[in-house]
Short mmCIF file of C-alpha atoms in Angstrom, two decimals:
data_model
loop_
_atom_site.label_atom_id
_atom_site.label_comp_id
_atom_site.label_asym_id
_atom_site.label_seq_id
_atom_site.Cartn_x
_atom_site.Cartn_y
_atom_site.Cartn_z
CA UNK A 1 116.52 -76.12 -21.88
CA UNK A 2 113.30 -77.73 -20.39
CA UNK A 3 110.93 -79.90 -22.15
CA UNK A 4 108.06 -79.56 -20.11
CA UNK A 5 106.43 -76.14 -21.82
CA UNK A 6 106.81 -78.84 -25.17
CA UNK A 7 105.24 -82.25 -23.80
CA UNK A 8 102.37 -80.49 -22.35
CA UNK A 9 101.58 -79.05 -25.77
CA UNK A 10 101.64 -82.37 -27.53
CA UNK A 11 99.36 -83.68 -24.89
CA UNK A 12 97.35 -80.67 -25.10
CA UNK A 13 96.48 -81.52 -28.88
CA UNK A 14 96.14 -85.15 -28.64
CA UNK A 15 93.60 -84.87 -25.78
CA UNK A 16 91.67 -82.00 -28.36
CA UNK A 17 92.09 -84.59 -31.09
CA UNK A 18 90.31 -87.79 -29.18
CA UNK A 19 86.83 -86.57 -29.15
CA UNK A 20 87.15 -85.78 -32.96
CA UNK A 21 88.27 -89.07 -33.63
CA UNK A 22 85.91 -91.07 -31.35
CA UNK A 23 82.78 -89.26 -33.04
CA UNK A 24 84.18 -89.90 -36.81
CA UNK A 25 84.15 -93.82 -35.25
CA UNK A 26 81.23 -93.75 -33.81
CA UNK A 27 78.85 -91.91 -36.31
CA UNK A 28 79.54 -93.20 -39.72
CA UNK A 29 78.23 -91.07 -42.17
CA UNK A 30 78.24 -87.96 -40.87
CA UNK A 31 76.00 -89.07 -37.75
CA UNK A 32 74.22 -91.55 -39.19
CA UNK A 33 73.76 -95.37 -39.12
CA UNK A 34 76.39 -97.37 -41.18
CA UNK A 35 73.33 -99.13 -42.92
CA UNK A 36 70.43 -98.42 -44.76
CA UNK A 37 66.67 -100.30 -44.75
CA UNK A 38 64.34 -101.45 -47.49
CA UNK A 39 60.68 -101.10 -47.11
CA UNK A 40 57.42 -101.67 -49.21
CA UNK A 41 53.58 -102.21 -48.46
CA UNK A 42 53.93 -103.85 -45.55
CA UNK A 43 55.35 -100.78 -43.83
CA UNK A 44 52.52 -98.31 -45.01
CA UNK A 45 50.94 -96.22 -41.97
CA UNK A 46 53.75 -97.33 -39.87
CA UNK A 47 57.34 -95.54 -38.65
CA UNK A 48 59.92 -95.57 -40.90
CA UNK A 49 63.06 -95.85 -40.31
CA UNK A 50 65.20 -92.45 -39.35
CA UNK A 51 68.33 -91.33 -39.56
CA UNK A 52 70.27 -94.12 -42.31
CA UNK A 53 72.44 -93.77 -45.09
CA UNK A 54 69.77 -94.68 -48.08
CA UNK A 55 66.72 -96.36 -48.54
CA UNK A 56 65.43 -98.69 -51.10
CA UNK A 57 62.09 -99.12 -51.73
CA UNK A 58 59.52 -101.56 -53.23
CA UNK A 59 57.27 -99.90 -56.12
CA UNK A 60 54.63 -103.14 -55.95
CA UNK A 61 51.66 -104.41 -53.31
CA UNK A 62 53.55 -107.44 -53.58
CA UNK A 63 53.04 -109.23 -56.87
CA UNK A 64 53.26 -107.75 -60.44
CA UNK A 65 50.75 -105.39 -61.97
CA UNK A 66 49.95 -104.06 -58.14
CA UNK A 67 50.93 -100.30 -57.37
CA UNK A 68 52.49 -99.98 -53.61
CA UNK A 69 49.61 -97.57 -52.22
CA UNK A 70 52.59 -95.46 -50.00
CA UNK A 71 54.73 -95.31 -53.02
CA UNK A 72 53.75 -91.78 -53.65
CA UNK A 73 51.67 -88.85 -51.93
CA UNK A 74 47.86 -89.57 -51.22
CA UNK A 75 47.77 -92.35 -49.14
CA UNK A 76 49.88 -91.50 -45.93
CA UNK A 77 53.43 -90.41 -45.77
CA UNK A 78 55.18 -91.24 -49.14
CA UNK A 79 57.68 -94.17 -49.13
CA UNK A 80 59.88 -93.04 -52.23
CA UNK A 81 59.46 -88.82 -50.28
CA UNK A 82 61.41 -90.94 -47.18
CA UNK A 83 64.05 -92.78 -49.14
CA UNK A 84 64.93 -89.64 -51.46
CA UNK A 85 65.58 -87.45 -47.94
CA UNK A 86 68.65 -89.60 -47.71
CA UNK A 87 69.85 -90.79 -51.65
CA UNK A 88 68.74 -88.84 -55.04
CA UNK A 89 67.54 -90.52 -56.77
CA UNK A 90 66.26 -93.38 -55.19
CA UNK A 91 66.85 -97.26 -55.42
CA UNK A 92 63.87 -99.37 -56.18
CA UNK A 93 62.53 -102.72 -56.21
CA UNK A 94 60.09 -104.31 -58.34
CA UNK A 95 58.19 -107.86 -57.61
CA UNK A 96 58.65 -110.15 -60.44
CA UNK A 97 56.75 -113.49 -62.49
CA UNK A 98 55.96 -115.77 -64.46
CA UNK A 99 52.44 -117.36 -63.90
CA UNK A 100 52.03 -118.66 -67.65
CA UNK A 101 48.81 -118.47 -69.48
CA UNK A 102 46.92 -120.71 -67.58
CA UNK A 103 46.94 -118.43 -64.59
CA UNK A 104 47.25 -114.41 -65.58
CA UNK A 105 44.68 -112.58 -67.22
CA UNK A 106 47.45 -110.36 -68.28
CA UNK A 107 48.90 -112.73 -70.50
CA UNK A 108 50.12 -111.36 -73.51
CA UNK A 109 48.92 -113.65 -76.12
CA UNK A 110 49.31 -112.48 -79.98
CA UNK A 111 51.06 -109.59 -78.59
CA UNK A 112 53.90 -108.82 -81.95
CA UNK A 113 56.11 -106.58 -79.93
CA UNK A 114 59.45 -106.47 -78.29
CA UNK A 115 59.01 -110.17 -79.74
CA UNK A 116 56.02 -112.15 -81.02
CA UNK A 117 54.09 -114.36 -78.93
CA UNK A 118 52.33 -117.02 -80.53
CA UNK A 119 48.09 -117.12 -79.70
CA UNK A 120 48.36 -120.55 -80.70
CA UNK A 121 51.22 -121.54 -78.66
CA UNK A 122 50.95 -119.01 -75.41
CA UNK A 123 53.28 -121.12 -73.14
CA UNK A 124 56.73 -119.85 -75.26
CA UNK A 125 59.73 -118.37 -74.06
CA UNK A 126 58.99 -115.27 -76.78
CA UNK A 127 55.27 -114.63 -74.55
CA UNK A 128 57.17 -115.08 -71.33
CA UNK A 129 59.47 -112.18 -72.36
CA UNK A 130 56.72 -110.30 -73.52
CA UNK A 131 54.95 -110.61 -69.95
CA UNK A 132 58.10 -109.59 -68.30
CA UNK A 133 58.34 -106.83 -70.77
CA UNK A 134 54.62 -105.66 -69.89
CA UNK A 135 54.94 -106.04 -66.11
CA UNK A 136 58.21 -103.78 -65.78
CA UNK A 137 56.51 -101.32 -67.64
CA UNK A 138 53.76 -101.06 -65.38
CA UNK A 139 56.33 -101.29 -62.32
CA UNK A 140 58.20 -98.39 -64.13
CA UNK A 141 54.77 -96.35 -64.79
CA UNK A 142 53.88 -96.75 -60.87
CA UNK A 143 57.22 -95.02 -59.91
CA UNK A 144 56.80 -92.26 -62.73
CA UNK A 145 53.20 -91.65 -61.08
CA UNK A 146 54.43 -91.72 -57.95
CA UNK A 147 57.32 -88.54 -58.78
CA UNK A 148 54.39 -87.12 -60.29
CA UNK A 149 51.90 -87.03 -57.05
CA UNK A 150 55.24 -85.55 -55.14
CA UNK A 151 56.07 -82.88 -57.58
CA UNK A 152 58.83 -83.65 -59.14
CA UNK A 153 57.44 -84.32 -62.48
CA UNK A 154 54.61 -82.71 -64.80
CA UNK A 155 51.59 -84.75 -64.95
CA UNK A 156 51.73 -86.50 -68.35
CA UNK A 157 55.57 -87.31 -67.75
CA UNK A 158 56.78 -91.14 -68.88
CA UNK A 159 60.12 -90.86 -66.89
CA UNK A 160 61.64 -90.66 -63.99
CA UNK A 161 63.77 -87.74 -62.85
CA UNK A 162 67.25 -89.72 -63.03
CA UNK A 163 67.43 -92.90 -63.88
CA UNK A 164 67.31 -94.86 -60.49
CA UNK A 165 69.06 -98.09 -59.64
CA UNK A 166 65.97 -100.79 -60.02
CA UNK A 167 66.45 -104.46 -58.67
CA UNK A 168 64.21 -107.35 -59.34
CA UNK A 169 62.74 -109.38 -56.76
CA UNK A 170 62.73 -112.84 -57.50
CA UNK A 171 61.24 -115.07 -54.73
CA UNK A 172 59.05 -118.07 -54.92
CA UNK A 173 56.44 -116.32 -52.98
CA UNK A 174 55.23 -115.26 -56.64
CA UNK A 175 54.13 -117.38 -59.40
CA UNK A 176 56.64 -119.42 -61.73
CA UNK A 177 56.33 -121.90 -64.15
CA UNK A 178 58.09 -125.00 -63.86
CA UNK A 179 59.77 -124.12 -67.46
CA UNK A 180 63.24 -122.42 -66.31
CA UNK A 181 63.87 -121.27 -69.80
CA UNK A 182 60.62 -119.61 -69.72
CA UNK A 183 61.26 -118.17 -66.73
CA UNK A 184 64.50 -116.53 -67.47
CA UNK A 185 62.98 -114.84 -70.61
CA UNK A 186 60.43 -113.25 -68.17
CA UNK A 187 63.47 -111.73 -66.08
CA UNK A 188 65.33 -111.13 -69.08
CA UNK A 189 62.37 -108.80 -70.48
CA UNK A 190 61.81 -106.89 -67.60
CA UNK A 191 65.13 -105.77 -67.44
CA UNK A 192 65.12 -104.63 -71.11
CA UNK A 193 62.48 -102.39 -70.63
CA UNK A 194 64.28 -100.75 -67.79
CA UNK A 195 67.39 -100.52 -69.83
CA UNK A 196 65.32 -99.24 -72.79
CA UNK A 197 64.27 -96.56 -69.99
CA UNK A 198 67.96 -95.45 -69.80
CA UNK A 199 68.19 -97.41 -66.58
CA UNK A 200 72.09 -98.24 -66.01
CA UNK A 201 71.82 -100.16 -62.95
CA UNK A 202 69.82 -103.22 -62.82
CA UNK A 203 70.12 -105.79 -60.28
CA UNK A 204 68.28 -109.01 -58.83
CA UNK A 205 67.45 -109.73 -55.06
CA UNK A 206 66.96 -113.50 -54.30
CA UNK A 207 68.02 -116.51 -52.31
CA UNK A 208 70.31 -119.36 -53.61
CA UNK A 209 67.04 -121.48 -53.04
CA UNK A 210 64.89 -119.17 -54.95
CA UNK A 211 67.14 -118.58 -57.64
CA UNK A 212 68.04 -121.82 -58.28
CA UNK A 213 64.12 -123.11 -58.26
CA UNK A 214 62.84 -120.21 -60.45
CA UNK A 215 65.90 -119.91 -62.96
CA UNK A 216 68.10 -123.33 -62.67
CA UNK A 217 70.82 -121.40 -61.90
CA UNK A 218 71.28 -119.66 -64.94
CA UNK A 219 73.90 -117.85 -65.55
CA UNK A 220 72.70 -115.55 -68.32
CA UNK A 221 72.91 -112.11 -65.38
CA UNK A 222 76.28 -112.55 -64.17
CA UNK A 223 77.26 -109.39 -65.20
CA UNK A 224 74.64 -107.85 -63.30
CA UNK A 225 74.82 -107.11 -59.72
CA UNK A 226 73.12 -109.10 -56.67
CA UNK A 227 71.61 -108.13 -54.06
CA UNK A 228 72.15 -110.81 -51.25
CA UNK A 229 69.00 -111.76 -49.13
CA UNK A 230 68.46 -112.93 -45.07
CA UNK A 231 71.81 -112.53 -43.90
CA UNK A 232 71.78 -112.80 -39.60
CA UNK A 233 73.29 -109.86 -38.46
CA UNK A 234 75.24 -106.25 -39.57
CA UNK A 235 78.52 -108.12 -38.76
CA UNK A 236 77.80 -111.57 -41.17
CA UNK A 237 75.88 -108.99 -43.94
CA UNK A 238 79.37 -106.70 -44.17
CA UNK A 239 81.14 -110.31 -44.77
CA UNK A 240 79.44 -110.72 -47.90
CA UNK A 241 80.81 -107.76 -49.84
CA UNK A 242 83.59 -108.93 -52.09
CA UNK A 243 81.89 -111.73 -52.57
CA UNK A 244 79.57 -112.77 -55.81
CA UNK A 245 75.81 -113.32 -55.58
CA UNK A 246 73.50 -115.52 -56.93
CA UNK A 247 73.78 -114.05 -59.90
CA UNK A 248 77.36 -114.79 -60.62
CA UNK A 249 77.50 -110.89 -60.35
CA UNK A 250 79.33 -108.76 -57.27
CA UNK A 251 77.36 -108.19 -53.95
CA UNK A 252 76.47 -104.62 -53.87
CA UNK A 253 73.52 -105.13 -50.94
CA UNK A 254 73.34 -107.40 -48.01
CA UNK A 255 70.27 -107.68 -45.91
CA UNK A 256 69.65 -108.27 -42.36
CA UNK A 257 66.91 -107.99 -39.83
CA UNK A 258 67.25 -105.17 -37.90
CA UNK A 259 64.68 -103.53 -35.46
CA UNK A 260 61.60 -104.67 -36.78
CA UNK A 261 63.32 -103.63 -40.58
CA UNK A 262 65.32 -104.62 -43.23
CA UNK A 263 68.44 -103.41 -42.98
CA UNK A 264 71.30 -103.06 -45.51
CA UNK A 265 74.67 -102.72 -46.13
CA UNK A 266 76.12 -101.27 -48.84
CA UNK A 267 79.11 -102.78 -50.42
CA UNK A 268 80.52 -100.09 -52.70
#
């Protein structure tokens, strides 16, 4: 019996199967990059980036107590509208500080509550928390308000839709005192008022340098995640997950310059 009829079949469906396979290679995702990009202010009235897997995006002008004007609707196309076309709900960023009394009008001095800060004795880990406390509130309010200009929540609302992944921004770019004690308190009380938000996920984005300047290293978040900044390409940033972060925590984001962007990889 001849095996020709049989060896053209199987050739037959491997040739139909190598076009499937090629595309599920070459377009991750269902089509679409194997990466995703954060933006903030900077890229308001510009492009954003198309066709990714997520986006993150920053909720701040840059420093604390500043609303991103593209966050929501009214001011050009809305940075969180783009990032929620590819992820529900939405990562975010917030810019984070510690300026001290000396320096912020905003300082919260004789403020009794989520712990007491001192008139008499501003420059205290207890008022440092406080400030922390105060500027991820108004972080959190800016991304409530901006859900609210795109219609997803009532006017009057005080949360979010779902409770989104938020990660802290710590760079030296921003103010710090010189007091790393006091410093940590300010991280540790913004991300208690996210938590007391029913936010689950809350991470930090830094350098080694950074982190190590601002905080001495601590290691008070190691349970929280990291998300890993300035890496040189795709290839190095994908090298990174499995690894821990500055934090002591895993790597769940690596950045990398990409096309005028930040791009990102995800690690889980």
């Amino acid at each position: 019996m001849s095996r020709k009829p049989l060896v053209l079949a199987v050739l037959a469906a491997i040739c139909l199967a190598l076009p499937a396979l090629s595309a599920a290679r070459a377009k991750p995702g269902g089509g679409k990059s194997p990466t995703g990009y954060d933006i903030s202010y900077p890229q308001c009235g510009g492009a954003f980036p198309t066709n990714v897997l997520f986006g993150i995006v920053g909720v701040n002008d840059g420093i604390v107590y500043s609303a991103n004007p593209c966050l929501g609707a009214g001011s050009g196309p809305s940075e969180l509208g783009w990032a929620e076309q590819y992820q529900q709900p939405a990562s975010l960023y917030a810019n984070t500080a510690d300026p001290g009394p000396a320096l912020s009008s905003r300082w919260p001095k004789g403020q009794t509550s989520p712990q007491i800060c001192d008139a008499a004795a501003p420059d205290s880990a207890s008022c440092s928390y406080d400030y922390g406390w105060n500027a991820s509130a108004d972080s959190y309010r800016d991304a409530v308000d901006a859900y609210v200009s795109l219609g997803r929540l009532a006017p009057g609302a005080t949360r979010t839709p779902q409770p989104n992944g938020w990660w802290l921004d710590v760079e030296s770019a921003n103010s710090w005192e010189q007091n790393t004690t006091n410093n940590v308190a300010e991280l540790q009380g913004e991300v208690d008022y996210l938590r007391s938000q029913g936010v689950t996920t809350v991470g930090f984005y830094a350098n080694a340098g950074d982190w190590l300047t601002i905080t001495g290293g601590t290691a008070v978040f190691a349970s929280s995640p990291s998300w890993r900044a300035g890496a040189g390409s795709q290839a190095t940033a994908q090298s990174y997950c499995g690894t821990r972060g500055v934090t002591g925590g895993a790597v769940q984001y690596s950045q990398y310059a990409s096309g005028g962007y930040d791009a990102d990889v995800r690690c889980f």
